Amino acid sequence: MHNAKHTSAAQQFGMHRATHRDPKLVQWGLTLAALLTISVLIVIPLVNVFYQAFAGGLPTYWENLVRDSDTLNSILLTLAVAPLAVVANLVFGLAAAWAITRFQFPGRSLLTALIDLPFSVSPVVAGLMLMLLFGLQGYFGPWLQEHNWKIIFSTPGLILATCFVTLPFVARELIPVMEAIGPEEEIAAISLGADGWQMFWRVTLPNIKWGLLYGVILCNARAMGEFGAVYVVSGHITGRTDTMPLRVEKLFQEYNNPGSFAVASLLTLLALVTLIVKVLLERKTRLELAEAARVVHTPGEAS
Amino acid sequence: MSPSNRKVLPGFSLSLGYTLLYMSLLALIPLAACFTKAFSLSVDQFWAAVWTPRTVAAYQFTFTVSIVSSLASIILGFVIAWVLVRYDFPLKRIFDALIDLPFALPTAVAGLVYSGLYVETGWLGQFLVPLGIYGAYSRFAVVLVLTFLGIPFVVRTLQPVLESLEDDKEEAAYLLGASRSQTFWRVIFPTLIPALVTGFALSLARGLGEYGSVVFVSGNMPFKTEIAPVLIVARLEEFAYAEATAIAVVLLVISFAMLVLINLLERWSKRYYA
Amino acid sequence: MSISVKNITKRFGDFTALDNVSVEVPTGSLLALLGPSGSGKTTLLRIIAGLEIADSGSVLCQDEDVTHHSARQRNVGFVFQHYALFRHMNVFENVAFGMRVRKQPKKLISERVRELLHLVRLEGLERRYPAQLSGGQRQRIALARALAIQPKVLLLDEPFGALDAKVRQELRNWLRRLHDEIHTTSVFVTHDQEEAFEVADKVVVMNQGRVEQAGAPHEVFERPANPFVMDFLGNVNVFHGRVQNGRALVGGLEVDCPEYPHQESRPATMYVRPHELEIEHSPNGAASLKARVERINSAGSIAKVFLLAVEFPVGLNVEISPERYGELGLKAGDTVYVSPRKVRVFVPEYVI
């Protein structure tokens, strides 16, 4: 995912000197075109989701969400699957970023590139790969059946699929942040007698907390919204393996538009909250990185 | 960084070991399984699975809509990035933040809402359908939703480059007697090409792999609006794992090629920034 | 606590950072590792701290071999070049860190931090964050933080490198006074010879991973062991000539050189410090050089005179007292005679 963590000073101060050289007509025309595009492609669909969800009034909306036990189950399932996947990728992200930014080893840049791999694999293919390993006809299928363990068409499969598609999020947010901060403070902590965990909790974590939260937020949004990969491994057992996005699709197939949009509105709300937190965190990390640069590089003025 | 950090900072083997283990279990072993399965087919069987009139139609459809929507994304995304960086208007920050919505919005939701907007009774369909423009259950519908997904890639790659353009270059060109359009095409545009190409590649990669939103809006008509991932799901539902895997391998090879291409493009475009 | 470094060798790939280096740091002394960049001085400091592991050789603290102890176990205070203060902790927490991770009682911690902040003259800044401090203040906090763990030895990496000239001078004097107060065995790294000579009890001059000379500042300054040290200590006139029969010859100048009584003539280099040259209006036989005054800089506590030798192409820097300058009444273009009071002659090792 490409994030804009860069609002330049010029943008913050509002005016670009070059601005007033673009003729007014061009400015107006382009602005209008841009706003029209954003409105048609983004704003109207956004408003439409909530309009459709609430078309039958608030009571109907509430009923669509809570009275339909299958829908309720899908919400609960998503609330169980997504956090587990996020925690798994959080631990992974920390380990990967620590290894990559703090040590030199052969294959380091290859490993960095490999982390992004899941982004370029179609989610359906990701689901298929899990089927090949753990499905009934898969490589481990017979063994799993013998031990009466179920991965495909059940929650573990959903978690694995979600882990795969969201694997890079935390790591790729942390790597640049930790690279920028550098290892000096951690080395200082060790030289002052801290052990590994003390160093991690007291020095590393406080320094990266905003970047970490940023990665977690993005990871969570994708985890809750993942469709293709879980579609393949879920088996569509209504009320048991349908996550929220799958429930949206099933209700849509059943021509239950109000129900479908009700679930969709929750997911959209999640997206909006994600965006807001993202904007706030971007401001925060930008300020902290600027500060970091100041702490490290400013030679002292008179004391 | 000193090479012997390893002896000073703790956790080298733990963190690297865990990273490798996690990636192997979750990504590398499944990938290997995928290729192993595909190679269990003979060449003829493999060929028969990946090259039927229906799969060829699906590849063609996937590529066509991805390329068309990526082109649309770079044109519209360019205008948006330009306006966001250079002009001021009310609610600019909100519009700027909304650009990221397609990243955060579950694709199933995008598919659901797009499929409703452009039907005859939809908010936009009521105006467009009488004009003969069908924005739902058609090729155009897929292009629309993929453009929605592709635009943020383009805007977010272009924005930093546009912001880093120095006024003095434009001023220099202007003082040297270049007209406004000459300045744009000869001075500004060339420096944007790498970012535009990267944005195009990223949105193309996204379009080629997209599933969730497309199944909602395309209508999934064989030979017409069926994408390759839909075929994989169809084969799986027939328990034809090997055939499904063969198509998946084709998609994987394409996406790895895209990944390499994007990396090369990023390296190439970084030449311009010291 | 004394430190002895014995036969340390350290390579980074093909690059030899330290080549069989041995250094003694006597208990309670303040030692300077002086050398140009790439001389291995910082690597040596980090090896003493345990932040770098030597390929061979050993590090002894008092009589204990700590070569294989980790940085944590060595209990050394290390002041990093860029301070490495914890940016999310305030001054108090930064200084307290070492005691906190040792789980010392809260009361003791706050007492000791207060004491240390008094010592580094930064009382009242407990609640500030590193970003809100000036460079000199950060430097002193880094020092207080290192001292908080009551280290056996204090190691400072280019302690004044990132500061501007005025603050440098102040902190330099302050560090010397501080050391006299606490007497912790200390080692600091610097590339500034003036800094080393002004602050340290003992100076170790390093070059290309080797120790060129070690000794008290006046010893090193007065009796440089070799041309590198002479050159590095800076501001010196260099002449190339020959030695024969206990005499060294440069152009018309002839000086005693008892170290080389041999008959056979050999190339040699002669070094004379600017303040060891005398200017006269009349010649003094073979012991003086005829030269023309090119420029004079008399602003400051000494007068600097730049001359060109008349008989062969060599420039001369001479420093004389303002009184002497007044006596001579020099001006540019004058022809004068320059004679050395003290000359160091180095004859390159005879290598076949």
PDB file of N, CA and C in Angstrom, chain C residues 262-292:
ATOM      1  N   HIS C 262      77.125   7.919  10.949  1.00  0.00           N
ATOM      2  CA  HIS C 262      77.677   7.132   9.838  1.00  0.00           C
ATOM      3  C   HIS C 262      78.282   8.004   8.753  1.00  0.00           C
ATOM      4  N   GLN C 263      79.173   7.400   8.001  1.00  0.00           N
ATOM      5  CA  GLN C 263      79.834   8.133   6.923  1.00  0.00           C
ATOM      6  C   GLN C 263      78.949   8.260   5.694  1.00  0.00           C
ATOM      7  N   GLU C 264      78.176   7.198   5.448  1.00  0.00           N
ATOM      8  CA  GLU C 264      77.388   7.165   4.215  1.00  0.00           C
ATOM      9  C   GLU C 264      76.235   8.178   4.308  1.00  0.00           C
ATOM     10  N   SER C 265      75.985   8.867   3.219  1.00  0.00           N
ATOM     11  CA  SER C 265      74.953   9.913   3.208  1.00  0.00           C
ATOM     12  C   SER C 265      73.567   9.294   3.008  1.00  0.00           C
ATOM     13  N   ARG C 266      72.583   9.784   3.780  1.00  0.00           N
ATOM     14  CA  ARG C 266      71.219   9.242   3.690  1.00  0.00           C
ATOM     15  C   ARG C 266      70.198  10.362   3.648  1.00  0.00           C
ATOM     16  N   PRO C 267      69.066  10.139   2.926  1.00  0.00           N
ATOM     17  CA  PRO C 267      68.017  11.170   2.949  1.00  0.00           C
ATOM     18  C   PRO C 267      67.423  11.266   4.357  1.00  0.00           C
ATOM     19  N   ALA C 268      67.027  12.452   4.759  1.00  0.00           N
ATOM     20  CA  ALA C 268      66.455  12.634   6.088  1.00  0.00           C
ATOM     21  C   ALA C 268      65.432  13.750   6.041  1.00  0.00           C
ATOM     22  N   THR C 269      64.532  13.759   7.042  1.00  0.00           N
ATOM     23  CA  THR C 269      63.528  14.811   7.138  1.00  0.00           C
ATOM     24  C   THR C 269      63.747  15.541   8.457  1.00  0.00           C
ATOM     25  N   MET C 270      63.695  16.848   8.393  1.00  0.00           N
ATOM     26  CA  MET C 270      63.887  17.644   9.596  1.00  0.00           C
ATOM     27  C   MET C 270      62.611  18.411   9.932  1.00  0.00           C
ATOM     28  N   TYR C 271      62.275  18.412  11.198  1.00  0.00           N
ATOM     29  CA  TYR C 271      61.061  19.104  11.634  1.00  0.00           C
ATOM     30  C   TYR C 271      61.429  20.187  12.635  1.00  0.00           C
ATOM     31  N   VAL C 272      60.868  21.366  12.434  1.00  0.00           N
ATOM     32  CA  VAL C 272      61.092  22.456  13.382  1.00  0.00           C
ATOM     33  C   VAL C 272      59.752  23.130  13.655  1.00  0.00           C
ATOM     34  N   ARG C 273      59.390  23.270  14.905  1.00  0.00           N
ATOM     35  CA  ARG C 273      58.141  23.955  15.258  1.00  0.00           C
ATOM     36  C   ARG C 273      58.310  25.464  15.059  1.00  0.00           C
ATOM     37  N   PRO C 274      57.248  26.151  14.718  1.00  0.00           N
ATOM     38  CA  PRO C 274      57.331  27.590  14.427  1.00  0.00           C
ATOM     39  C   PRO C 274      57.937  28.400  15.572  1.00  0.00           C
ATOM     40  N   HIS C 275      57.647  28.010  16.824  1.00  0.00           N
ATOM     41  CA  HIS C 275      58.171  28.830  17.920  1.00  0.00           C
ATOM     42  C   HIS C 275      59.625  28.487  18.252  1.00  0.00           C
ATOM     43  N   GLU C 276      60.146  27.473  17.551  1.00  0.00           N
ATOM     44  CA  GLU C 276      61.538  27.095  17.784  1.00  0.00           C
ATOM     45  C   GLU C 276      62.476  27.684  16.723  1.00  0.00           C
ATOM     46  N   LEU C 277      61.925  28.601  15.926  1.00  0.00           N
ATOM     47  CA  LEU C 277      62.753  29.290  14.938  1.00  0.00           C
ATOM     48  C   LEU C 277      62.976  30.730  15.406  1.00  0.00           C
ATOM     49  N   GLU C 278      64.168  31.204  15.155  1.00  0.00           N
ATOM     50  CA  GLU C 278      64.535  32.555  15.580  1.00  0.00           C
ATOM     51  C   GLU C 278      64.776  33.406  14.333  1.00  0.00           C
ATOM     52  N   ILE C 279      64.359  34.653  14.374  1.00  0.00           N
ATOM     53  CA  ILE C 279      64.632  35.546  13.234  1.00  0.00           C
ATOM     54  C   ILE C 279      65.677  36.577  13.652  1.00  0.00           C
ATOM     55  N   GLU C 280      66.696  36.744  12.798  1.00  0.00           N
ATOM     56  CA  GLU C 280      67.754  37.740  13.057  1.00  0.00           C
ATOM     57  C   GLU C 280      67.925  38.593  11.795  1.00  0.00           C
ATOM     58  N   HIS C 281      68.518  39.798  12.004  1.00  0.00           N
ATOM     59  CA  HIS C 281      68.794  40.617  10.831  1.00  0.00           C
ATOM     60  C   HIS C 281      70.109  40.240  10.177  1.00  0.00           C
ATOM     61  N   SER C 282      71.010  39.610  10.979  1.00  0.00           N
ATOM     62  CA  SER C 282      72.314  39.264  10.405  1.00  0.00           C
ATOM     63  C   SER C 282      72.518  37.751  10.440  1.00  0.00           C
ATOM     64  N   PRO C 283      73.356  37.233   9.504  1.00  0.00           N
ATOM     65  CA  PRO C 283      73.522  35.781   9.416  1.00  0.00           C
ATOM     66  C   PRO C 283      74.269  35.227  10.622  1.00  0.00           C
ATOM     67  N   ASN C 284      74.073  33.946  10.859  1.00  0.00           N
ATOM     68  CA  ASN C 284      74.697  33.259  11.978  1.00  0.00           C
ATOM     69  C   ASN C 284      75.395  32.014  11.439  1.00  0.00           C
ATOM     70  N   GLY C 285      76.258  32.205  10.454  1.00  0.00           N
ATOM     71  CA  GLY C 285      77.020  31.127   9.837  1.00  0.00           C
ATOM     72  C   GLY C 285      76.133  30.100   9.175  1.00  0.00           C
ATOM     73  N   ALA C 286      76.566  28.840   9.250  1.00  0.00           N
ATOM     74  CA  ALA C 286      75.857  27.753   8.581  1.00  0.00           C
ATOM     75  C   ALA C 286      74.582  27.377   9.307  1.00  0.00           C
ATOM     76  N   ALA C 287      74.377  27.939  10.516  1.00  0.00           N
ATOM     77  CA  ALA C 287      73.204  27.561  11.293  1.00  0.00           C
ATOM     78  C   ALA C 287      71.994  28.424  10.964  1.00  0.00           C
ATOM     79  N   SER C 288      72.060  29.244   9.941  1.00  0.00           N
ATOM     80  CA  SER C 288      70.875  30.036   9.603  1.00  0.00           C
ATOM     81  C   SER C 288      70.580  30.034   8.109  1.00  0.00           C
ATOM     82  N   LEU C 289      69.326  30.341   7.793  1.00  0.00           N
ATOM     83  CA  LEU C 289      68.859  30.347   6.405  1.00  0.00           C
ATOM     84  C   LEU C 289      68.496  31.768   6.029  1.00  0.00           C
ATOM     85  N   LYS C 290      68.845  32.137   4.792  1.00  0.00           N
ATOM     86  CA  LYS C 290      68.463  33.458   4.318  1.00  0.00           C
ATOM     87  C   LYS C 290      67.033  33.360   3.784  1.00  0.00           C
ATOM     88  N   ALA C 291      66.164  34.282   4.236  1.00  0.00           N
ATOM     89  CA  ALA C 291      64.768  34.189   3.803  1.00  0.00           C
ATOM     90  C   ALA C 291      64.156  35.579   3.648  1.00  0.00           C
ATOM     91  N   ARG C 292      63.067  35.642   2.864  1.00  0.00           N
ATOM     92  CA  ARG C 292      62.391  36.919   2.653  1.00  0.00           C
ATOM     93  C   ARG C 292      61.024  36.878   3.350  1.00  0.00           C
TER      94      ARG C 292
END
